Coordinates of C-alpha atoms in Angstrom, one line a residue:
X1 CA 32.0 -88.2 -70.1
X2 CA 31.2 -86.7 -66.6
X3 CA 34.2 -84.7 -65.5
X4 CA 34.9 -83.1 -62.1
X5 CA 35.5 -79.8 -60.5
X6 CA 37.2 -79.6 -56.9
X7 CA 36.4 -76.2 -55.0
X8 CA 38.7 -75.3 -52.3
X9 CA 36.6 -73.4 -49.8
X10 CA 37.9 -70.9 -46.5
X11 CA 35.0 -68.7 -45.5
X12 CA 34.5 -67.6 -49.1
X13 CA 32.3 -65.1 -50.9
X14 CA 29.2 -67.4 -51.6
X15 CA 27.8 -64.9 -54.2
X16 CA 30.8 -66.0 -55.8
X17 CA 30.8 -69.6 -55.2
X18 CA 27.0 -69.8 -56.1
X19 CA 27.9 -68.1 -59.5
X20 CA 30.7 -71.0 -60.1
X21 CA 28.2 -73.7 -59.4
X22 CA 25.4 -72.1 -61.6
X23 CA 28.0 -72.2 -64.7
X24 CA 28.7 -75.7 -64.3
X25 CA 25.2 -76.9 -64.0
X26 CA 25.4 -79.6 -67.0
X27 CA 25.2 -82.8 -66.5
X28 CA 28.5 -83.1 -67.6
X29 CA 30.1 -81.7 -64.7
X30 CA 30.3 -83.0 -61.3
X31 CA 30.9 -80.6 -58.5
X32 CA 32.5 -81.2 -55.2
X33 CA 32.8 -78.4 -52.7
X34 CA 35.3 -79.1 -49.6
X35 CA 34.8 -76.2 -46.9
X36 CA 37.2 -75.8 -44.5
X37 CA 35.4 -72.8 -42.9
X38 CA 34.3 -73.2 -39.1
X39 CA 30.8 -72.7 -40.0
X40 CA 28.5 -74.7 -42.8
X41 CA 27.6 -72.3 -45.4
X42 CA 24.1 -72.9 -47.9
X43 CA 25.0 -72.7 -51.8
X44 CA 22.9 -73.6 -54.5
X45 CA 20.7 -76.8 -54.3
X46 CA 21.9 -78.7 -57.5
X47 CA 22.1 -82.3 -57.8
X48 CA 25.9 -82.7 -59.4
X49 CA 27.2 -80.5 -56.1
X50 CA 28.8 -82.6 -52.9
X51 CA 29.3 -80.2 -50.2
X52 CA 31.9 -81.9 -47.9
X53 CA 32.4 -79.8 -44.5
X54 CA 36.1 -80.3 -42.7
X55 CA 35.4 -77.7 -39.7
X56 CA 39.0 -78.4 -38.0
X57 CA 40.5 -76.9 -41.3
X58 CA 42.2 -79.9 -42.8
X59 CA 44.7 -77.7 -44.9
X60 CA 44.4 -77.1 -48.9
X61 CA 46.1 -80.1 -49.7
X62 CA 44.3 -82.5 -47.5
X63 CA 41.0 -80.7 -49.0
X64 CA 42.2 -81.2 -52.2
X65 CA 42.8 -84.9 -51.9
X66 CA 39.0 -85.3 -50.2
X67 CA 37.9 -83.7 -53.4
X68 CA 39.7 -85.9 -55.7
X69 CA 39.5 -89.0 -54.1
X70 CA 35.5 -88.6 -53.7
X71 CA 35.4 -87.7 -57.5
X72 CA 38.0 -90.8 -58.7
X73 CA 36.2 -93.4 -56.6
X74 CA 33.0 -92.7 -58.2
X75 CA 34.6 -93.3 -61.7
X76 CA 35.5 -89.7 -62.8
X77 CA 38.2 -90.0 -65.0
X78 CA 39.3 -86.2 -64.8
X79 CA 38.8 -83.6 -62.3
X80 CA 39.7 -79.8 -62.3
X81 CA 40.9 -77.9 -59.2
X82 CA 39.8 -74.4 -58.3
X83 CA 40.0 -72.0 -55.4
X84 CA 36.8 -70.0 -54.3
X85 CA 37.7 -67.3 -56.1
X86 CA 38.6 -68.6 -58.9
X87 CA 37.4 -66.5 -62.4
X88 CA 36.5 -69.8 -64.1
X89 CA 34.3 -70.9 -67.2
X90 CA 33.0 -73.8 -68.9
X91 CA 34.8 -72.7 -71.9
X92 CA 38.2 -72.6 -70.4
X93 CA 37.5 -75.8 -68.8
X94 CA 36.3 -77.0 -72.3
X95 CA 39.7 -76.2 -73.8
X96 CA 42.0 -77.7 -71.2
X97 CA 40.3 -80.8 -71.0
X98 CA 40.2 -81.1 -75.1
X99 CA 44.0 -80.5 -74.8
X100 CA 44.7 -83.1 -72.3
X101 CA 42.6 -85.8 -74.0
X102 CA 44.9 -85.4 -76.9
X103 CA 48.3 -85.0 -75.0
X104 CA 47.3 -88.2 -73.3
X105 CA 47.1 -90.1 -76.1
X106 CA 50.7 -89.6 -76.7
X107 CA 52.7 -88.8 -73.3
X108 CA 52.4 -89.7 -69.8
X109 CA 50.8 -85.8 -68.7
X110 CA 50.4 -85.3 -65.1
X111 CA 48.3 -82.1 -65.5
X112 CA 47.6 -79.1 -67.4
X113 CA 46.6 -75.8 -66.3
X114 CA 45.5 -72.1 -68.2
X115 CA 47.5 -69.5 -68.7
X116 CA 47.4 -66.8 -65.7
X117 CA 46.3 -63.5 -66.2
X118 CA 47.7 -61.4 -63.4
X119 CA 45.0 -59.0 -62.0
X120 CA 47.7 -57.1 -60.1
X121 CA 49.9 -56.4 -62.9
X122 CA 47.3 -56.4 -65.7
X123 CA 49.0 -58.8 -68.2
X124 CA 49.5 -62.8 -68.5
X125 CA 52.0 -64.3 -66.3
X126 CA 55.1 -65.5 -68.3
X127 CA 57.1 -66.4 -65.7
X128 CA 60.3 -64.8 -64.0
X129 CA 63.4 -67.4 -64.0
X130 CA 61.0 -70.3 -65.7
X131 CA 59.0 -69.6 -68.8
X132 CA 58.8 -73.0 -70.0
X133 CA 59.5 -74.3 -73.4
X134 CA 57.0 -74.0 -76.3
X135 CA 56.1 -76.8 -77.6
X136 CA 53.3 -75.7 -80.1
X137 CA 51.4 -72.7 -80.5
X138 CA 48.7 -73.4 -78.1
X139 CA 51.1 -75.3 -75.2
X140 CA 54.1 -75.0 -73.5
X141 CA 55.8 -77.7 -71.3
X142 CA 56.4 -76.2 -67.6
X143 CA 58.1 -77.7 -64.2
X144 CA 54.7 -76.9 -62.4
X145 CA 51.7 -74.9 -62.5
X146 CA 49.5 -73.5 -59.8
X147 CA 46.0 -75.5 -58.6
X148 CA 43.5 -73.0 -59.7
X149 CA 42.5 -74.2 -63.0
X150 CA 44.7 -77.3 -62.7
X151 CA 43.2 -80.6 -64.8
X152 CA 44.4 -84.0 -63.2
X153 CA 43.1 -87.3 -64.1
X154 CA 42.4 -90.3 -62.0
X155 CA 45.5 -92.4 -63.7
X156 CA 48.0 -89.7 -62.7
X157 CA 46.8 -89.2 -59.3
X158 CA 47.0 -92.8 -58.5
X159 CA 50.7 -92.5 -59.9
X160 CA 51.7 -89.6 -58.6
X161 CA 50.0 -90.0 -55.3
X162 CA 47.8 -87.2 -53.4
X163 CA 49.0 -83.5 -52.4
X164 CA 51.5 -83.6 -49.3
X165 CA 49.2 -83.1 -46.7
X166 CA 51.8 -82.2 -44.0
X167 CA 52.9 -78.9 -46.3
X168 CA 49.1 -77.8 -45.5
X169 CA 49.5 -74.8 -47.5
X170 CA 52.0 -72.8 -49.7
X171 CA 54.0 -74.9 -51.9
X172 CA 51.5 -78.2 -52.1
X173 CA 50.5 -77.5 -55.7
X174 CA 54.6 -76.7 -56.9
X175 CA 55.6 -80.0 -54.7
X176 CA 53.1 -82.4 -56.4
X177 CA 54.2 -81.0 -60.0
X178 CA 57.9 -81.7 -59.4
X179 CA 57.0 -85.1 -58.0
X180 CA 55.2 -86.1 -61.1
X181 CA 58.2 -84.8 -63.3
X182 CA 60.2 -86.9 -60.9
X183 CA 58.0 -89.8 -61.9
X184 CA 58.6 -89.3 -65.5
X185 CA 55.3 -87.3 -66.0
X186 CA 54.8 -84.2 -67.8
X187 CA 53.3 -80.9 -67.1
X188 CA 51.6 -78.3 -69.0
X189 CA 50.6 -74.9 -69.4
X190 CA 48.0 -73.9 -72.3
X191 CA 48.6 -70.5 -74.3
X192 CA 45.1 -70.7 -75.6
X193 CA 42.9 -71.1 -72.3
X194 CA 43.7 -67.9 -70.1
X195 CA 42.5 -67.6 -66.4
X196 CA 42.0 -64.4 -64.8
X197 CA 43.7 -64.9 -60.8
X198 CA 44.8 -63.2 -58.2
X199 CA 47.6 -64.4 -56.2
X200 CA 48.0 -62.8 -52.7
X201 CA 45.8 -60.0 -51.0
X202 CA 48.0 -57.0 -52.5
X203 CA 51.4 -56.3 -54.4
X204 CA 53.4 -53.6 -52.6
X205 CA 56.4 -51.9 -54.1
X206 CA 59.5 -51.3 -52.1
X207 CA 62.3 -49.4 -54.0
X208 CA 61.4 -50.5 -57.2
X209 CA 60.4 -54.2 -56.6
X210 CA 57.1 -55.6 -56.2
X211 CA 56.3 -58.0 -53.0
X212 CA 53.1 -59.8 -52.4
X213 CA 51.7 -59.2 -49.4
X214 CA 48.8 -61.8 -47.7
X215 CA 47.9 -62.5 -44.2
X216 CA 50.5 -62.7 -41.7
X217 CA 50.0 -66.4 -40.9
X218 CA 50.9 -67.4 -44.6
X219 CA 54.4 -66.3 -43.8
X220 CA 54.9 -69.1 -41.3
X221 CA 54.3 -71.7 -44.1
X222 CA 55.9 -69.9 -46.6
X223 CA 59.1 -69.7 -44.9
X224 CA 58.8 -73.1 -43.4
X225 CA 58.1 -75.0 -46.4
X226 CA 60.7 -73.5 -48.3
X227 CA 63.3 -75.2 -45.7
X228 CA 61.4 -78.3 -46.0
X229 CA 61.3 -78.3 -49.7
X230 CA 65.0 -76.9 -50.6
X231 CA 66.3 -80.3 -48.9
X232 CA 64.4 -82.5 -51.4
X233 CA 66.4 -84.0 -54.7
X234 CA 63.4 -83.8 -56.8
X235 CA 63.0 -80.0 -56.1
X236 CA 64.6 -77.8 -59.2
X237 CA 67.7 -76.2 -58.0
X238 CA 66.7 -72.6 -59.4
X239 CA 63.8 -72.9 -57.0
X240 CA 66.1 -73.8 -54.1
X241 CA 68.3 -70.8 -54.9
X242 CA 65.7 -68.3 -55.6
X243 CA 63.8 -68.8 -52.7
X244 CA 66.0 -69.5 -49.7
X245 CA 68.3 -66.7 -50.8
X246 CA 65.1 -64.5 -50.9
X247 CA 64.8 -65.4 -47.1
X248 CA 66.3 -62.0 -45.4
X249 CA 65.2 -60.0 -48.1
X250 CA 61.5 -61.0 -47.5
X251 CA 62.2 -60.8 -43.5
X252 CA 63.3 -57.3 -43.7
X253 CA 60.4 -56.3 -45.8
X254 CA 57.6 -57.9 -44.5
X255 CA 59.0 -57.0 -40.8
X256 CA 59.6 -53.1 -41.5
X257 CA 57.9 -52.0 -44.5
X258 CA 54.5 -53.8 -44.1
X259 CA 51.9 -53.3 -41.7
X260 CA 51.5 -55.9 -38.8
X261 CA 55.4 -56.0 -39.0
X262 CA 55.7 -57.1 -35.7
X263 CA 52.9 -59.9 -36.3
X264 CA 54.7 -60.9 -39.7
X265 CA 58.0 -61.1 -37.7
X266 CA 56.9 -63.5 -35.2
X267 CA 55.1 -65.7 -38.0
X268 CA 58.2 -65.5 -40.3
X269 CA 60.5 -66.2 -37.2
X270 CA 58.6 -69.5 -36.0
X271 CA 58.3 -70.8 -39.8
X272 CA 62.4 -70.7 -40.1
X273 CA 62.5 -72.5 -36.6
X274 CA 60.4 -75.2 -37.7
X275 CA 61.5 -75.5 -41.0
X276 CA 64.9 -76.1 -39.6
X277 CA 63.6 -78.3 -37.3
X278 CA 61.1 -80.1 -40.1
X279 CA 58.0 -79.5 -38.3
X280 CA 55.3 -80.2 -40.6
X281 CA 51.1 -79.9 -40.4
X282 CA 49.2 -76.7 -39.3
X283 CA 50.5 -73.9 -37.2
X284 CA 50.2 -75.0 -33.3
X285 CA 47.6 -73.5 -31.4
X286 CA 49.5 -71.7 -29.4
X287 CA 51.0 -69.7 -32.3
X288 CA 47.6 -69.1 -34.0
X289 CA 46.8 -67.4 -31.1
X290 CA 49.4 -64.7 -31.9
X291 CA 47.6 -63.3 -35.2
X292 CA 44.8 -62.4 -32.8

């Protein structure tokens, strides 16, 4: 049985991507690289690798859709989604696939993902408000998982639909999980497969509270997409309350406590405005120019 692996790229570390390709060279793996970088990049030559270049940057959601559709249209039944810096191994993949195949005999499963070992806190992420419901020694049922390490089936992709490309980035994976749950499907997180992962570029403590710090432009999508998703009935109430109420605090911290504060402030204000106006898709060319 061939299993797919979709890796989304944007100005990646080529050495790391090559190492990932080399780890999955066995005939049982079919790899699709979807590259949103402006320039094409050469990777390790391998018969099981398909490279798709999107120089206009179609966003992470559409790139995931392109990669998954490429695999599912070629009769692959199950596929993993990975970030370009994912520390993912065949051992993790085999365990997740084993669990998925067992679960889909008994449940309408949408996706499964590994437990996440946060490289900033150096511990396994157990969630803040939503810790999930443990259903066995090796599994828990959760409301959402991140894309890195997510395993989904062709059946689930067809039933739920693709990732929402108009969100472009940020909130994409959670929205898909919530949509799947609204259709009666279940999301799982493995307790027996754990993957090291970095979310954001850095962590900064302000008055004892730890905040994620990423590129200024990401704040545009984060603020905008929170306001867009908060209006939807199938989005969990706890998520709406937590993220909408956090907007004033996040604005103050990013504007006045982080580097590039003025630039961050501009992106946050644009995100809030476009969120209220329900503008979707990539940030406008005019606003992109503000990050230079």
